[in-house]
PDB file of C-alpha atoms and ligand atoms in Angstrom:
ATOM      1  CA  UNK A   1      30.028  -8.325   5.199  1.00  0.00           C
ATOM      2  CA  UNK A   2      29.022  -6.770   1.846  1.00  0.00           C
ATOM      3  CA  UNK A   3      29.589  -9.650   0.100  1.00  0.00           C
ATOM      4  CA  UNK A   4      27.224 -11.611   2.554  1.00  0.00           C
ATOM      5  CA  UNK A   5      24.336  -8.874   2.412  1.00  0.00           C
ATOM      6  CA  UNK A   6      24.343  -9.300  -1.269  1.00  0.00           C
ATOM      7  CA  UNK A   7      24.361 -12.859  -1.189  1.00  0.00           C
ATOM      8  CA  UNK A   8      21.142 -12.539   1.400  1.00  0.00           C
ATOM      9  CA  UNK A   9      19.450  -9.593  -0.975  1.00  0.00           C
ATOM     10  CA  UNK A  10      19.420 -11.996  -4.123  1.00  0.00           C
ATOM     11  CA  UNK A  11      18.480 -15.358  -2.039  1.00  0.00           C
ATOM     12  CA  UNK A  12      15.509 -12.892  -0.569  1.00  0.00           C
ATOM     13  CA  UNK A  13      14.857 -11.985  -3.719  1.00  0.00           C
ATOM     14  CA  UNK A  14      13.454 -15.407  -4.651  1.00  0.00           C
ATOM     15  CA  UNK A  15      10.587 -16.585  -2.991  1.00  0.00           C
ATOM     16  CA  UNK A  16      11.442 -20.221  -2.664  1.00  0.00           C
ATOM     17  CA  UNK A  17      14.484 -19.648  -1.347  1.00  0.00           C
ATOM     18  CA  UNK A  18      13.067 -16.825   1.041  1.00  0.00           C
ATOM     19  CA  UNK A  19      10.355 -19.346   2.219  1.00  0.00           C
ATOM     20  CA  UNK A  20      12.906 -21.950   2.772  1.00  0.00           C
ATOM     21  CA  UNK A  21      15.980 -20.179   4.744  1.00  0.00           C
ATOM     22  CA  UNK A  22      13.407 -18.087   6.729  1.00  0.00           C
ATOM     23  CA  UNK A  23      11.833 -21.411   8.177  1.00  0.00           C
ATOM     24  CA  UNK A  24      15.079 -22.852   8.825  1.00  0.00           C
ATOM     25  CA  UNK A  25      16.023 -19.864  10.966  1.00  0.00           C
ATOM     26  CA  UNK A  26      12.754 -19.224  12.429  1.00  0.00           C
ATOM     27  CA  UNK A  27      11.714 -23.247  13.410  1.00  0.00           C
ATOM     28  CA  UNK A  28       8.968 -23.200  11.108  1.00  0.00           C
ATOM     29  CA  UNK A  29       7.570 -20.564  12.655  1.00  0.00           C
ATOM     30  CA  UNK A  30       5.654 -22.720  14.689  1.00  0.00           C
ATOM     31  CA  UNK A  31       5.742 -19.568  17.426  1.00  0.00           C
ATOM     32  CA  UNK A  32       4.492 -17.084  14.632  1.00  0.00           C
ATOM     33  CA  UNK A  33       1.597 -19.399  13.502  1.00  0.00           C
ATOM     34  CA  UNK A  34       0.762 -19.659  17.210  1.00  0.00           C
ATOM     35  CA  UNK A  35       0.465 -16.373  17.923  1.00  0.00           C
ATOM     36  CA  UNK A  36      -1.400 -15.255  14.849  1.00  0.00           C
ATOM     37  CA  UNK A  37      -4.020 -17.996  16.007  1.00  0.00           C
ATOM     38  CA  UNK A  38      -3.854 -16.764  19.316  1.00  0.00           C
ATOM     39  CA  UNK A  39      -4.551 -13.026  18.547  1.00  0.00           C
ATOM     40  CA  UNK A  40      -6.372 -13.152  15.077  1.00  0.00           C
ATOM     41  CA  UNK A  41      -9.725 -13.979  15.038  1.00  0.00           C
ATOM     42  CA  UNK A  42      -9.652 -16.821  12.107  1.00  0.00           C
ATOM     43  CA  UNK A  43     -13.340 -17.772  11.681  1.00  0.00           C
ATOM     44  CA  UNK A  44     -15.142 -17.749   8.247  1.00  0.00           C
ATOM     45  CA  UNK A  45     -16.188 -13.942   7.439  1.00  0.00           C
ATOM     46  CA  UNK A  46     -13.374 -12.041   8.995  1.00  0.00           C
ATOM     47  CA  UNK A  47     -11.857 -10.199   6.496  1.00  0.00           C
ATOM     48  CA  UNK A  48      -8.076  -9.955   6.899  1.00  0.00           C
ATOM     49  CA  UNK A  49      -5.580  -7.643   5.044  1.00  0.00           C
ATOM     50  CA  UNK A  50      -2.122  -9.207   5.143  1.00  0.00           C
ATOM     51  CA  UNK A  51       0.514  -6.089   4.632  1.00  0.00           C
ATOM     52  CA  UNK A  52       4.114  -6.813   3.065  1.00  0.00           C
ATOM     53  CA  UNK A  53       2.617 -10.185   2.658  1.00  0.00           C
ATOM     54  CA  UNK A  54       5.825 -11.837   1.013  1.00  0.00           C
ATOM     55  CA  UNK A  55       5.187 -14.982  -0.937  1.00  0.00           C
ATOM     56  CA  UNK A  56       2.175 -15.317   1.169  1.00  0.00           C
ATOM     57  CA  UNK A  57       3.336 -17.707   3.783  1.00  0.00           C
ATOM     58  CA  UNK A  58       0.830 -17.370   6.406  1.00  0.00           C
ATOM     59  CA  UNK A  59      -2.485 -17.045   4.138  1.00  0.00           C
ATOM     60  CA  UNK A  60      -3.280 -20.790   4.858  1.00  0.00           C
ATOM     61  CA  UNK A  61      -4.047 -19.964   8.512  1.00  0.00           C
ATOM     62  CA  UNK A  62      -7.538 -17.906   7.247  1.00  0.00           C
ATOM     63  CA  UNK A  63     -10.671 -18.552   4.662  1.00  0.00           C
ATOM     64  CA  UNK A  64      -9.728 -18.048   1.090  1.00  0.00           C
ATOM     65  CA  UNK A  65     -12.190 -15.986   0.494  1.00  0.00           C
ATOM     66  CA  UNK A  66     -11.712 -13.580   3.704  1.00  0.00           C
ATOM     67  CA  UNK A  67      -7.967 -12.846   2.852  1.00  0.00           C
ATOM     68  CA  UNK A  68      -6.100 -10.456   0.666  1.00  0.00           C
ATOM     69  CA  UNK A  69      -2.090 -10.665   0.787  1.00  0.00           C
ATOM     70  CA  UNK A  70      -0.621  -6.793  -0.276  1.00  0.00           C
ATOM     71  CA  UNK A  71       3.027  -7.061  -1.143  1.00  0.00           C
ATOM     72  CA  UNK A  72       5.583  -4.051  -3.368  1.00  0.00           C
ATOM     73  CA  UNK A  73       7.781  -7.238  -4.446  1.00  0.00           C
ATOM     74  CA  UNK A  74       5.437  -8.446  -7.488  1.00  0.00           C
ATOM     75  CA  UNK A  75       7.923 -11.768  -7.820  1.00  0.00           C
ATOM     76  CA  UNK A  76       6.295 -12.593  -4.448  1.00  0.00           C
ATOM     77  CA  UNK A  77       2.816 -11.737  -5.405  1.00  0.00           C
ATOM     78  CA  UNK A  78       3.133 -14.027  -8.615  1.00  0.00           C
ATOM     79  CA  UNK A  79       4.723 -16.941  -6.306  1.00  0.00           C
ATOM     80  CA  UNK A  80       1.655 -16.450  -3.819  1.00  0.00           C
ATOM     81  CA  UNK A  81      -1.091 -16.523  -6.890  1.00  0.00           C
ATOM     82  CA  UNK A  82       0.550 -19.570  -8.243  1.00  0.00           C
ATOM     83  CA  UNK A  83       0.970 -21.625  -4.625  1.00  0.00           C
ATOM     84  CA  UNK A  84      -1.175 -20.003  -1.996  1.00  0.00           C
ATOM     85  CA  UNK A  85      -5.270 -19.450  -1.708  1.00  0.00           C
ATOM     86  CA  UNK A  86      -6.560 -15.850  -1.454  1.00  0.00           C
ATOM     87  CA  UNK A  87      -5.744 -12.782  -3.216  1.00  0.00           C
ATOM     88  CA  UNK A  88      -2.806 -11.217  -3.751  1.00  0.00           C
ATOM     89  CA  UNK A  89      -1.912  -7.548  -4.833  1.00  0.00           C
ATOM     90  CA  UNK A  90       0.813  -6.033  -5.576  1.00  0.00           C
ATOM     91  CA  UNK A  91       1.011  -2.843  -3.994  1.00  0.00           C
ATOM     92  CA  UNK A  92       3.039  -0.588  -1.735  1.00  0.00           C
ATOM     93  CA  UNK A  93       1.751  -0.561   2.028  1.00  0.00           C
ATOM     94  CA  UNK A  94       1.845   3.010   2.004  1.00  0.00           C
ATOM     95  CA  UNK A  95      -0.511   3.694  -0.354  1.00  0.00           C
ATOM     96  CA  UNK A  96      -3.248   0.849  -1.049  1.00  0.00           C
ATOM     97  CA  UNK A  97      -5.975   0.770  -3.447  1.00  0.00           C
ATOM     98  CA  UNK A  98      -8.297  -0.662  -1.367  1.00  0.00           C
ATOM     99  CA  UNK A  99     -11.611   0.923   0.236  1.00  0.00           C
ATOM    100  CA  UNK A 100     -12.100   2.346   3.727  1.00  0.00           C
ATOM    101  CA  UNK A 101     -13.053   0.166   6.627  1.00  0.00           C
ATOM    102  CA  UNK A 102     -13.147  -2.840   4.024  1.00  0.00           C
ATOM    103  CA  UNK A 103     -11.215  -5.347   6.346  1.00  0.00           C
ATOM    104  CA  UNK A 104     -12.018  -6.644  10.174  1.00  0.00           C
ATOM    105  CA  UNK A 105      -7.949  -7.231  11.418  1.00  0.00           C
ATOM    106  CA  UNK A 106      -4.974  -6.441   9.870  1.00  0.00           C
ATOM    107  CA  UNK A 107      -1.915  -8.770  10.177  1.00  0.00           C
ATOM    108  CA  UNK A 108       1.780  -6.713   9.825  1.00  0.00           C
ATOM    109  CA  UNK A 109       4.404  -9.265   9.871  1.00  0.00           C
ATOM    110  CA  UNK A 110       8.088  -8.279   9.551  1.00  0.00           C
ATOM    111  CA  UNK A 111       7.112  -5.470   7.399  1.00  0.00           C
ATOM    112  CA  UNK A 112       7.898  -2.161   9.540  1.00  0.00           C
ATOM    113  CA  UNK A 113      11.580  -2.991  10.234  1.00  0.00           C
ATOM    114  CA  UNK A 114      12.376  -2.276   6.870  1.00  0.00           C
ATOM    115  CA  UNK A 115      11.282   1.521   6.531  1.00  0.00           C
ATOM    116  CA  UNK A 116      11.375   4.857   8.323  1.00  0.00           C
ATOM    117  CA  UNK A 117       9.150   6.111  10.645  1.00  0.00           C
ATOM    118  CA  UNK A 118       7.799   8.184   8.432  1.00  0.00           C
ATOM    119  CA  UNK A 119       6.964   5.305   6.179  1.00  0.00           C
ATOM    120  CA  UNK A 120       5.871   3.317   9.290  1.00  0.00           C
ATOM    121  CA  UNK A 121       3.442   6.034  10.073  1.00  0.00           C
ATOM    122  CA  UNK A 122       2.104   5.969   6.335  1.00  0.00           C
ATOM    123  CA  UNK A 123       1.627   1.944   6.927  1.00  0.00           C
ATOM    124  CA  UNK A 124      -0.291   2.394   9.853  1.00  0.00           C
ATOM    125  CA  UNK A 125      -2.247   5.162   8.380  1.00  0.00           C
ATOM    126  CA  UNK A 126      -3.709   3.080   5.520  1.00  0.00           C
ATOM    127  CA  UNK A 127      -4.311  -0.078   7.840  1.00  0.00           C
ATOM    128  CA  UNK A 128      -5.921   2.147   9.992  1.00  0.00           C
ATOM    129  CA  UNK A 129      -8.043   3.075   7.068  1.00  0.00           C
ATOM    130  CA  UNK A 130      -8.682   0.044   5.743  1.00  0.00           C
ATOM    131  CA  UNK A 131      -9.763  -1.584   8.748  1.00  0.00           C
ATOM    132  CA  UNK A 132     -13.138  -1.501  10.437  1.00  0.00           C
ATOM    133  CA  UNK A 133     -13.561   1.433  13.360  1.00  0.00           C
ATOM    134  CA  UNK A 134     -13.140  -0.654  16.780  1.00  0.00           C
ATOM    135  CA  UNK A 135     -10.618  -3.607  14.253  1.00  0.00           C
ATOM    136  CA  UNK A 136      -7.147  -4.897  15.069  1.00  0.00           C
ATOM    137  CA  UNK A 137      -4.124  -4.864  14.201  1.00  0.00           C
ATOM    138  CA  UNK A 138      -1.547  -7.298  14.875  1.00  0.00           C
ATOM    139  CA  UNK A 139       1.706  -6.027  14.142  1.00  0.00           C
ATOM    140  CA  UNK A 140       4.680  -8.381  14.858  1.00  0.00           C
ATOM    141  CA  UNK A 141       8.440  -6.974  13.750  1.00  0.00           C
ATOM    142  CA  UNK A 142      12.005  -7.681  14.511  1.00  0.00           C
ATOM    143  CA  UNK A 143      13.478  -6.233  17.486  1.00  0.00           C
ATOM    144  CA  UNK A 144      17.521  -6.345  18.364  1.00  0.00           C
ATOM    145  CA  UNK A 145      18.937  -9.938  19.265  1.00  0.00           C
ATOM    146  CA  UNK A 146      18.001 -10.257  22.856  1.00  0.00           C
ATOM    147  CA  UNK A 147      19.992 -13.008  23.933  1.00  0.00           C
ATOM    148  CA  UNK A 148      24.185 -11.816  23.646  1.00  0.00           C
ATOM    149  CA  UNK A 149      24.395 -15.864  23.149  1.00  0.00           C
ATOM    150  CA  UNK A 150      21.846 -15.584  20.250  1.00  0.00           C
ATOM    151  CA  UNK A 151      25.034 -15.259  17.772  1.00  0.00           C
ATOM    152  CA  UNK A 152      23.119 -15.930  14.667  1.00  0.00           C
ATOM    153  CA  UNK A 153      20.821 -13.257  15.405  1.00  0.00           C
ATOM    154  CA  UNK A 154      23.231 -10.472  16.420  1.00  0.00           C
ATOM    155  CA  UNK A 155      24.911 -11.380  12.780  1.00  0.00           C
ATOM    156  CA  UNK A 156      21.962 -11.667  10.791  1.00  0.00           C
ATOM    157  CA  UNK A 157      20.874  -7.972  12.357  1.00  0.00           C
ATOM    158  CA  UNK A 158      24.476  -6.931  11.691  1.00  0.00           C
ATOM    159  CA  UNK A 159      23.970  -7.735   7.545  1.00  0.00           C
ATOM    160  CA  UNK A 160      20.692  -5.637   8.031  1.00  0.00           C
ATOM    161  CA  UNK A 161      22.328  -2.529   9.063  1.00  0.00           C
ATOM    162  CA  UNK A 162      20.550   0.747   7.986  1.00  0.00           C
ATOM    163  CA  UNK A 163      17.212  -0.902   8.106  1.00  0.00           C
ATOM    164  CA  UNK A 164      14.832   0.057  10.828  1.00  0.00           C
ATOM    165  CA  UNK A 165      15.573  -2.656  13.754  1.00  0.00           C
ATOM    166  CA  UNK A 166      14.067  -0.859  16.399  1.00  0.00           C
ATOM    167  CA  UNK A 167      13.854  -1.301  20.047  1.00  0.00           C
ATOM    168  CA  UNK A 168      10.184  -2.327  21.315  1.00  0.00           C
ATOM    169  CA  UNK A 169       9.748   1.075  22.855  1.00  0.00           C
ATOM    170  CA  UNK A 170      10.118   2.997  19.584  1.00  0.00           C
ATOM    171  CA  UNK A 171       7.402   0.625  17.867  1.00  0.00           C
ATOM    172  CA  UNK A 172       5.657   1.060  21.130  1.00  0.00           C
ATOM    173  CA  UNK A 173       5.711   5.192  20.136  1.00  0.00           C
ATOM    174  CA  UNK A 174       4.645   4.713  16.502  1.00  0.00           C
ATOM    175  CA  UNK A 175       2.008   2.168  17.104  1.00  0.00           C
ATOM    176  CA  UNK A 176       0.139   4.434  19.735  1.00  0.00           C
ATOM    177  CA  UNK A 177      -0.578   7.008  17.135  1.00  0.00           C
ATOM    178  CA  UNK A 178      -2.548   3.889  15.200  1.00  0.00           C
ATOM    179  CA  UNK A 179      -4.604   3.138  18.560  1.00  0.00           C
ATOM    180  CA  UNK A 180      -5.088   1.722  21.297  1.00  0.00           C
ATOM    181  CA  UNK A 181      -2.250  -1.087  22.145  1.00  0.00           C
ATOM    182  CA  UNK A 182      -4.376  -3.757  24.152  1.00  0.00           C
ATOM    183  CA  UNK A 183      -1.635  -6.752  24.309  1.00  0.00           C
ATOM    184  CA  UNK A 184       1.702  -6.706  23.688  1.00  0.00           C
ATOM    185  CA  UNK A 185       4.806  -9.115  24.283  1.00  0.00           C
ATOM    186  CA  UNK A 186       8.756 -10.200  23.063  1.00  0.00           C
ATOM    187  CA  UNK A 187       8.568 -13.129  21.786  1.00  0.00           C
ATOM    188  CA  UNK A 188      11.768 -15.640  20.194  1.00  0.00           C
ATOM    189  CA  UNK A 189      11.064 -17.197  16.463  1.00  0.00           C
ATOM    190  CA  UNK A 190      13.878 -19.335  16.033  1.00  0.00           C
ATOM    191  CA  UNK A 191      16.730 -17.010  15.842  1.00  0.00           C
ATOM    192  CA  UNK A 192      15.087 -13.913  15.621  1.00  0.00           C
ATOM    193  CA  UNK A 193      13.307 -11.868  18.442  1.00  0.00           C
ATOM    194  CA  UNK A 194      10.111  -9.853  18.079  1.00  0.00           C
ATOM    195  CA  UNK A 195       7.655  -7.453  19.549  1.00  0.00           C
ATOM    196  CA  UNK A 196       4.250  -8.211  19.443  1.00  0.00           C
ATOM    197  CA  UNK A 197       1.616  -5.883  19.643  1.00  0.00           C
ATOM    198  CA  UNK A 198      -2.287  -6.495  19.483  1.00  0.00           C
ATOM    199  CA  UNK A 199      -3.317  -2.660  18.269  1.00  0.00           C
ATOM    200  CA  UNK A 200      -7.152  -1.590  18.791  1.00  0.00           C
ATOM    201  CA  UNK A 201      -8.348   1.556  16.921  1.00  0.00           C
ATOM    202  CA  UNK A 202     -10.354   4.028  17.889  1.00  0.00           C
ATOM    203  CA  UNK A 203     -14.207   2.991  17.392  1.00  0.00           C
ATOM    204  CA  UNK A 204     -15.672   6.636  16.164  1.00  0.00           C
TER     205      UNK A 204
HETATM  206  C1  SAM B   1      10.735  -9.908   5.942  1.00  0.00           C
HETATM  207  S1  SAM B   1       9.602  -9.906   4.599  1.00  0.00           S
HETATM  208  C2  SAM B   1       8.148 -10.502   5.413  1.00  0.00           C
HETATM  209  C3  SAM B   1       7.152 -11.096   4.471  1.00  0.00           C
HETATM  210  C4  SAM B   1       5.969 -11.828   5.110  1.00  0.00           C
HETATM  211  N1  SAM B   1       5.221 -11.004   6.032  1.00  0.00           N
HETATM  212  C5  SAM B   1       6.462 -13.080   5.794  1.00  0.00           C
HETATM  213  O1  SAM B   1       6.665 -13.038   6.990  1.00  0.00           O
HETATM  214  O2  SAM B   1       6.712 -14.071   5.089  1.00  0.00           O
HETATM  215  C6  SAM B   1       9.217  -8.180   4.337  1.00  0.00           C
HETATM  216  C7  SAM B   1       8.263  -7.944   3.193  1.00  0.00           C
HETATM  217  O3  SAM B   1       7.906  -6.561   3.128  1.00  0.00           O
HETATM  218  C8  SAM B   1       7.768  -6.212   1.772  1.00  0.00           C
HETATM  219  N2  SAM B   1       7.824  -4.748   1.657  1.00  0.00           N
HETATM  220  C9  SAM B   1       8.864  -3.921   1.914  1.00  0.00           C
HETATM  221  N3  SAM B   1       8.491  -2.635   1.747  1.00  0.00           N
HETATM  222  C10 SAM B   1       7.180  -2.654   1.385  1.00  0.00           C
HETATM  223  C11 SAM B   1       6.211  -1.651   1.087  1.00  0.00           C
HETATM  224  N4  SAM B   1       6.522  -0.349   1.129  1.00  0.00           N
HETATM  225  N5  SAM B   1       4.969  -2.029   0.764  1.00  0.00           N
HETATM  226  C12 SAM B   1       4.627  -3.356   0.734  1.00  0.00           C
HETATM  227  N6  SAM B   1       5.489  -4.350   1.012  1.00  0.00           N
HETATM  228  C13 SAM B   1       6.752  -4.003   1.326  1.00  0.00           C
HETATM  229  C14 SAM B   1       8.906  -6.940   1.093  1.00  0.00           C
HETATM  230  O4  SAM B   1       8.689  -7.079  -0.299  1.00  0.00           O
HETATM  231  C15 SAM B   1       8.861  -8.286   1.829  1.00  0.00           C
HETATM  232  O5  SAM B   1       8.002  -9.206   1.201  1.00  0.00           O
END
């Protein structure tokens, strides 16, 4: 099993091979796509922050000039310069360098699962920040295999034992101290289950 989460950690490492497992395993993410679309609003002049970005896989869905991708890994923020329209910084999530209330939505996708809850609560913190009073955020993370048939899934959770896999009801906890939580739902990407929540904050 160690060997295996090495072998993931460097293939993850690279962006082109990130980009091209992930879609394997998640069916293009034809459900993702559809429920960013869905929830975002993707219309010229709505400024959208994109936290733990990644190689910047989903920045085609909005206006070049109304998106900026935020990601720690810099080989992904290079990748997304190089391929992808927008901007792209690379920054930790906890901590951004952007101005207050300088975005209209927020999209989180597959970022929290990876860190604490104290580091979750620092995410929100600065996307709550960042985003206009009354703004969204859509955050969308892993949740445990749902399906005991879903065999790839169990395993690929397995390899990512000591991250932050959480059941929907502890995002449900953290995510209420960001706002309001006006939609929510589990939803299957390929292999891979998820909670999605549509979070409102506060408009004072
Ligand atoms: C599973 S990937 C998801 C990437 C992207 N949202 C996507 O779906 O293609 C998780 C991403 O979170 C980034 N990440 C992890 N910790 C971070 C942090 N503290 N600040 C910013 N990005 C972080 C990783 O570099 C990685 O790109």
């Amino acid at each position: 099993m160690k060997l295996l989460n090495t072998l993931i950690e460097k293939v993850s490492d690279h962006p082109v091979l990130f980009i091209f497992f992930r879609a394997i395993l998640e069916n293009d993410f034809k459900a993702i796509r559809a429920v960013i679309r869905r929830e975002l609003n993707l219309g010229p002049g709505q400024r959208t922050l994109d936290l733990g970005c990644g190689p910047g896989a989903f920045s085609d869905l909005f206006e070049k000039h109304d998106y900026v991708g935020a990601d720690l890994n810099k080989r992904y923020i290079d990748y997304a310069r190089e391929h992808r329209r927008g901007t792209f910084i690379a920054s930790d999530a906890r901590k951004v360098d952007l101005p207050d209330a300088r975005f209209d939505q927020v999209l989180i996708f597959g970022l929290l699962h990876h860190l604490s809850d104290e580091d979750t609560r620092a995410v929100l913190s600065e996307a709550r920040r960042m985003v206009v009073p009354g703004g969204v955020i859509l955050a969308i993370e892993d949740i445990p295999a749902q399906h005991r048939l879903n065999l790839i899934g169990h395993l690929l959770h397995a390899i990512e034992n000591g991250e932050h896999i959480r059941p929907t009801a502890d995002y449900k906890g953290l995510y209420a101290e960001a706002g309001t939580i006006e939609l929510e739902e589990e939803l299957r990407s390929g292999v891979c289950d998820y909670y999605v929540a549509r979070i409102r904050t506060p408009r004072v």
